[in-house]
Short mmCIF file of N, CA and C in Angstrom, two decimals:
data_model
loop_
_atom_site.label_atom_id
_atom_site.label_comp_id
_atom_site.label_asym_id
_atom_site.label_seq_id
_atom_site.Cartn_x
_atom_site.Cartn_y
_atom_site.Cartn_z
N ILE A 25 0.83 -1.19 0.00
CA ILE A 25 0.00 0.00 0.00
C ILE A 25 0.88 1.26 0.00
N THR A 26 1.93 1.25 0.81
CA THR A 26 2.78 2.43 0.92
C THR A 26 3.41 2.78 -0.42
N SER A 27 3.91 1.77 -1.14
CA SER A 27 4.55 2.05 -2.42
C SER A 27 3.55 2.60 -3.43
N ILE A 28 2.33 2.14 -3.40
CA ILE A 28 1.31 2.65 -4.32
C ILE A 28 0.94 4.09 -3.97
N VAL A 29 0.82 4.37 -2.69
CA VAL A 29 0.51 5.75 -2.27
C VAL A 29 1.65 6.69 -2.65
N VAL A 30 2.89 6.26 -2.43
CA VAL A 30 4.04 7.09 -2.80
C VAL A 30 4.06 7.29 -4.31
N PHE A 31 3.87 6.22 -5.08
CA PHE A 31 3.84 6.31 -6.53
C PHE A 31 2.78 7.30 -7.00
N PHE A 32 1.57 7.14 -6.49
CA PHE A 32 0.45 7.99 -6.90
C PHE A 32 0.71 9.45 -6.52
N SER A 33 1.20 9.68 -5.32
CA SER A 33 1.47 11.05 -4.86
C SER A 33 2.54 11.72 -5.71
N LEU A 34 3.61 11.01 -5.97
CA LEU A 34 4.67 11.57 -6.80
C LEU A 34 4.19 11.85 -8.22
N LEU A 35 3.42 10.94 -8.76
CA LEU A 35 2.92 11.11 -10.12
C LEU A 35 1.99 12.31 -10.24
N ILE A 36 1.04 12.41 -9.34
CA ILE A 36 0.09 13.53 -9.39
C ILE A 36 0.83 14.85 -9.18
N SER A 37 1.78 14.88 -8.26
CA SER A 37 2.56 16.11 -8.03
C SER A 37 3.34 16.48 -9.28
N TYR A 38 3.97 15.50 -9.90
CA TYR A 38 4.75 15.73 -11.12
C TYR A 38 3.87 16.28 -12.24
N LEU A 39 2.73 15.67 -12.45
CA LEU A 39 1.82 16.12 -13.51
C LEU A 39 1.25 17.50 -13.20
N TRP A 40 0.98 17.77 -11.96
CA TRP A 40 0.44 19.07 -11.56
C TRP A 40 1.45 20.17 -11.78
N VAL A 41 2.71 19.92 -11.41
CA VAL A 41 3.77 20.92 -11.60
C VAL A 41 3.96 21.21 -13.08
N LEU A 42 3.84 20.21 -13.93
CA LEU A 42 3.99 20.40 -15.37
C LEU A 42 2.73 20.97 -16.03
N ASN A 43 1.68 21.16 -15.25
CA ASN A 43 0.39 21.63 -15.76
C ASN A 43 -0.15 20.74 -16.88
N VAL A 44 -0.01 19.45 -16.66
CA VAL A 44 -0.50 18.49 -17.64
C VAL A 44 -2.01 18.36 -17.48
N LYS A 45 -2.69 18.39 -18.60
CA LYS A 45 -4.14 18.21 -18.59
C LYS A 45 -4.47 16.76 -18.24
N PHE A 46 -5.34 16.57 -17.28
CA PHE A 46 -5.71 15.23 -16.85
C PHE A 46 -6.79 14.69 -17.77
N ASP A 47 -6.35 14.26 -18.95
CA ASP A 47 -7.28 13.71 -19.92
C ASP A 47 -7.33 12.18 -19.77
N PHE A 48 -8.01 11.54 -20.67
CA PHE A 48 -8.20 10.09 -20.62
C PHE A 48 -6.87 9.35 -20.64
N ASN A 49 -5.95 9.78 -21.51
CA ASN A 49 -4.65 9.10 -21.63
C ASN A 49 -3.84 9.18 -20.34
N VAL A 50 -3.82 10.34 -19.72
CA VAL A 50 -3.07 10.51 -18.47
C VAL A 50 -3.71 9.67 -17.36
N ILE A 51 -5.02 9.65 -17.31
CA ILE A 51 -5.70 8.83 -16.30
C ILE A 51 -5.43 7.35 -16.53
N MET A 52 -5.42 6.91 -17.78
CA MET A 52 -5.14 5.50 -18.09
C MET A 52 -3.70 5.14 -17.74
N LEU A 53 -2.75 6.04 -18.03
CA LEU A 53 -1.36 5.80 -17.66
C LEU A 53 -1.19 5.73 -16.14
N THR A 54 -1.93 6.57 -15.44
CA THR A 54 -1.89 6.56 -13.98
C THR A 54 -2.43 5.23 -13.45
N LEU A 55 -3.54 4.79 -13.97
CA LEU A 55 -4.10 3.50 -13.54
C LEU A 55 -3.17 2.35 -13.88
N LEU A 56 -2.56 2.38 -15.06
CA LEU A 56 -1.61 1.35 -15.45
C LEU A 56 -0.41 1.35 -14.49
N GLY A 57 0.07 2.54 -14.15
CA GLY A 57 1.18 2.64 -13.20
C GLY A 57 0.84 2.08 -11.85
N ILE A 58 -0.37 2.34 -11.37
CA ILE A 58 -0.80 1.81 -10.07
C ILE A 58 -0.90 0.28 -10.13
N ILE A 59 -1.44 -0.25 -11.21
CA ILE A 59 -1.58 -1.70 -11.36
C ILE A 59 -0.21 -2.36 -11.40
N ILE A 60 0.72 -1.78 -12.17
CA ILE A 60 2.05 -2.38 -12.26
C ILE A 60 2.78 -2.23 -10.92
N SER A 61 2.55 -1.14 -10.20
CA SER A 61 3.14 -1.00 -8.87
C SER A 61 2.66 -2.12 -7.95
N TYR A 62 1.40 -2.45 -8.06
CA TYR A 62 0.84 -3.54 -7.26
C TYR A 62 1.54 -4.87 -7.59
N PHE A 63 1.71 -5.15 -8.88
CA PHE A 63 2.36 -6.39 -9.28
C PHE A 63 3.85 -6.39 -8.93
N ALA A 64 4.49 -5.25 -8.98
CA ALA A 64 5.89 -5.15 -8.55
C ALA A 64 5.99 -5.49 -7.07
N ASN A 65 5.00 -5.06 -6.29
CA ASN A 65 4.99 -5.39 -4.87
C ASN A 65 4.75 -6.88 -4.64
N LEU A 66 3.89 -7.49 -5.43
CA LEU A 66 3.70 -8.94 -5.33
C LEU A 66 4.99 -9.68 -5.65
N PHE A 67 5.70 -9.21 -6.67
CA PHE A 67 6.99 -9.78 -7.05
C PHE A 67 7.98 -9.67 -5.89
N ARG A 68 8.01 -8.51 -5.25
CA ARG A 68 8.89 -8.27 -4.10
C ARG A 68 8.56 -9.24 -2.97
N MET A 69 7.27 -9.41 -2.69
CA MET A 69 6.87 -10.31 -1.61
C MET A 69 7.24 -11.75 -1.92
N ALA A 70 7.10 -12.16 -3.17
CA ALA A 70 7.47 -13.52 -3.56
C ALA A 70 8.97 -13.75 -3.35
N ILE A 71 9.78 -12.77 -3.71
CA ILE A 71 11.22 -12.90 -3.53
C ILE A 71 11.57 -12.97 -2.04
N ILE A 72 10.89 -12.17 -1.24
CA ILE A 72 11.14 -12.20 0.22
C ILE A 72 10.82 -13.58 0.79
N VAL A 73 9.68 -14.13 0.40
CA VAL A 73 9.29 -15.46 0.89
C VAL A 73 10.29 -16.52 0.43
N LEU A 74 10.69 -16.46 -0.83
CA LEU A 74 11.66 -17.43 -1.34
C LEU A 74 13.01 -17.30 -0.64
N ALA A 75 13.45 -16.08 -0.39
CA ALA A 75 14.71 -15.88 0.33
C ALA A 75 14.63 -16.48 1.73
N GLY A 76 13.50 -16.26 2.40
CA GLY A 76 13.32 -16.83 3.73
C GLY A 76 13.26 -18.34 3.72
N HIS A 77 12.57 -18.88 2.73
CA HIS A 77 12.41 -20.32 2.64
C HIS A 77 13.74 -21.02 2.36
N TYR A 78 14.50 -20.49 1.40
CA TYR A 78 15.73 -21.16 0.98
C TYR A 78 16.98 -20.73 1.74
N ARG A 79 16.97 -19.50 2.30
CA ARG A 79 18.19 -18.99 2.93
C ARG A 79 18.04 -18.64 4.41
N GLY A 80 16.83 -18.69 4.95
CA GLY A 80 16.64 -18.46 6.37
C GLY A 80 16.21 -17.04 6.70
N MET A 81 16.04 -16.84 8.00
CA MET A 81 15.51 -15.56 8.49
C MET A 81 16.45 -14.38 8.25
N ALA A 82 17.75 -14.61 8.29
CA ALA A 82 18.69 -13.51 8.05
C ALA A 82 18.55 -13.00 6.62
N ALA A 83 18.42 -13.90 5.67
CA ALA A 83 18.23 -13.51 4.27
C ALA A 83 16.88 -12.83 4.08
N LEU A 84 15.85 -13.39 4.72
CA LEU A 84 14.53 -12.79 4.62
C LEU A 84 14.57 -11.36 5.14
N SER A 85 15.19 -11.13 6.25
CA SER A 85 15.26 -9.79 6.83
C SER A 85 16.04 -8.84 5.92
N PHE A 86 17.16 -9.30 5.38
CA PHE A 86 17.97 -8.47 4.50
C PHE A 86 17.20 -8.11 3.24
N VAL A 87 16.59 -9.10 2.61
CA VAL A 87 15.84 -8.87 1.37
C VAL A 87 14.66 -7.95 1.65
N HIS A 88 13.98 -8.15 2.76
CA HIS A 88 12.85 -7.30 3.10
C HIS A 88 13.28 -5.85 3.30
N SER A 89 14.44 -5.66 3.91
CA SER A 89 14.91 -4.31 4.19
C SER A 89 15.37 -3.56 2.95
N TYR A 90 16.00 -4.25 2.00
CA TYR A 90 16.66 -3.55 0.90
C TYR A 90 16.06 -3.79 -0.48
N LEU A 91 15.59 -4.97 -0.75
CA LEU A 91 15.14 -5.28 -2.12
C LEU A 91 13.86 -4.56 -2.50
N GLY A 92 12.97 -4.35 -1.56
CA GLY A 92 11.71 -3.69 -1.88
C GLY A 92 11.92 -2.29 -2.43
N TRP A 93 12.79 -1.51 -1.79
CA TRP A 93 13.05 -0.16 -2.27
C TRP A 93 13.81 -0.19 -3.59
N PHE A 94 14.66 -1.20 -3.78
CA PHE A 94 15.38 -1.32 -5.04
C PHE A 94 14.40 -1.58 -6.19
N ILE A 95 13.50 -2.53 -6.01
CA ILE A 95 12.50 -2.84 -7.04
C ILE A 95 11.62 -1.62 -7.30
N PHE A 96 11.18 -0.96 -6.23
CA PHE A 96 10.34 0.23 -6.37
C PHE A 96 11.08 1.34 -7.13
N THR A 97 12.35 1.54 -6.81
CA THR A 97 13.13 2.59 -7.48
C THR A 97 13.31 2.28 -8.96
N ILE A 98 13.63 1.05 -9.30
CA ILE A 98 13.78 0.67 -10.71
C ILE A 98 12.46 0.86 -11.45
N TRP A 99 11.37 0.42 -10.85
CA TRP A 99 10.05 0.58 -11.47
C TRP A 99 9.74 2.06 -11.70
N MET A 100 10.01 2.89 -10.70
CA MET A 100 9.73 4.33 -10.83
C MET A 100 10.57 4.95 -11.94
N LEU A 101 11.83 4.58 -12.04
CA LEU A 101 12.69 5.12 -13.10
C LEU A 101 12.17 4.73 -14.48
N ILE A 102 11.77 3.49 -14.63
CA ILE A 102 11.23 3.04 -15.92
C ILE A 102 9.94 3.78 -16.24
N PHE A 103 9.02 3.84 -15.28
CA PHE A 103 7.74 4.49 -15.52
C PHE A 103 7.93 5.98 -15.81
N TRP A 104 8.77 6.64 -15.02
CA TRP A 104 8.99 8.08 -15.21
C TRP A 104 9.60 8.37 -16.57
N SER A 105 10.51 7.52 -16.99
CA SER A 105 11.12 7.69 -18.30
C SER A 105 10.06 7.60 -19.41
N LEU A 106 9.23 6.58 -19.33
CA LEU A 106 8.17 6.41 -20.33
C LEU A 106 7.14 7.53 -20.25
N MET A 107 6.74 7.89 -19.05
CA MET A 107 5.74 8.95 -18.86
C MET A 107 6.26 10.28 -19.39
N SER A 108 7.51 10.59 -19.10
CA SER A 108 8.09 11.86 -19.56
C SER A 108 8.11 11.92 -21.08
N LYS A 109 8.46 10.82 -21.72
CA LYS A 109 8.48 10.80 -23.18
C LYS A 109 7.08 10.98 -23.74
N LEU A 110 6.11 10.32 -23.16
CA LEU A 110 4.74 10.44 -23.65
C LEU A 110 4.19 11.84 -23.43
N ILE A 111 4.47 12.42 -22.28
CA ILE A 111 3.98 13.78 -22.00
C ILE A 111 4.66 14.79 -22.91
N ASN A 112 5.96 14.64 -23.13
CA ASN A 112 6.67 15.55 -24.03
C ASN A 112 6.16 15.43 -25.45
N LEU A 113 5.81 14.23 -25.88
CA LEU A 113 5.27 14.06 -27.21
C LEU A 113 3.92 14.77 -27.34
N GLU A 114 3.11 14.68 -26.29
CA GLU A 114 1.80 15.33 -26.33
C GLU A 114 1.95 16.85 -26.34
N HIS A 115 2.93 17.39 -25.65
CA HIS A 115 3.11 18.84 -25.59
C HIS A 115 3.62 19.40 -26.91
N HIS A 116 4.28 18.56 -27.72
CA HIS A 116 4.81 19.02 -29.00
C HIS A 116 3.79 18.94 -30.12
N LYS A 117 2.64 18.38 -29.87
CA LYS A 117 1.62 18.25 -30.92
C LYS A 117 0.89 19.56 -31.10
#
């Protein structure tokens, strides 16, 4: 939940600062971003469980502490890169 709230808050703030019109495409990209954030979190949880199962509690604790933010950061960089390109393309039309 926290990663989705952070994602949504950052995205809305970013779009607001750029004065992007909240049209159908922007809303659809936002929903897609939230859905993919959810699946990225499921992926993170699966890795945490697997680390705990195969490597023990120390690995589970380490993966839980660090891997979640790493996955979230990579996802945000990819999404922001794609979103910026799409928004810039719309502004040039």
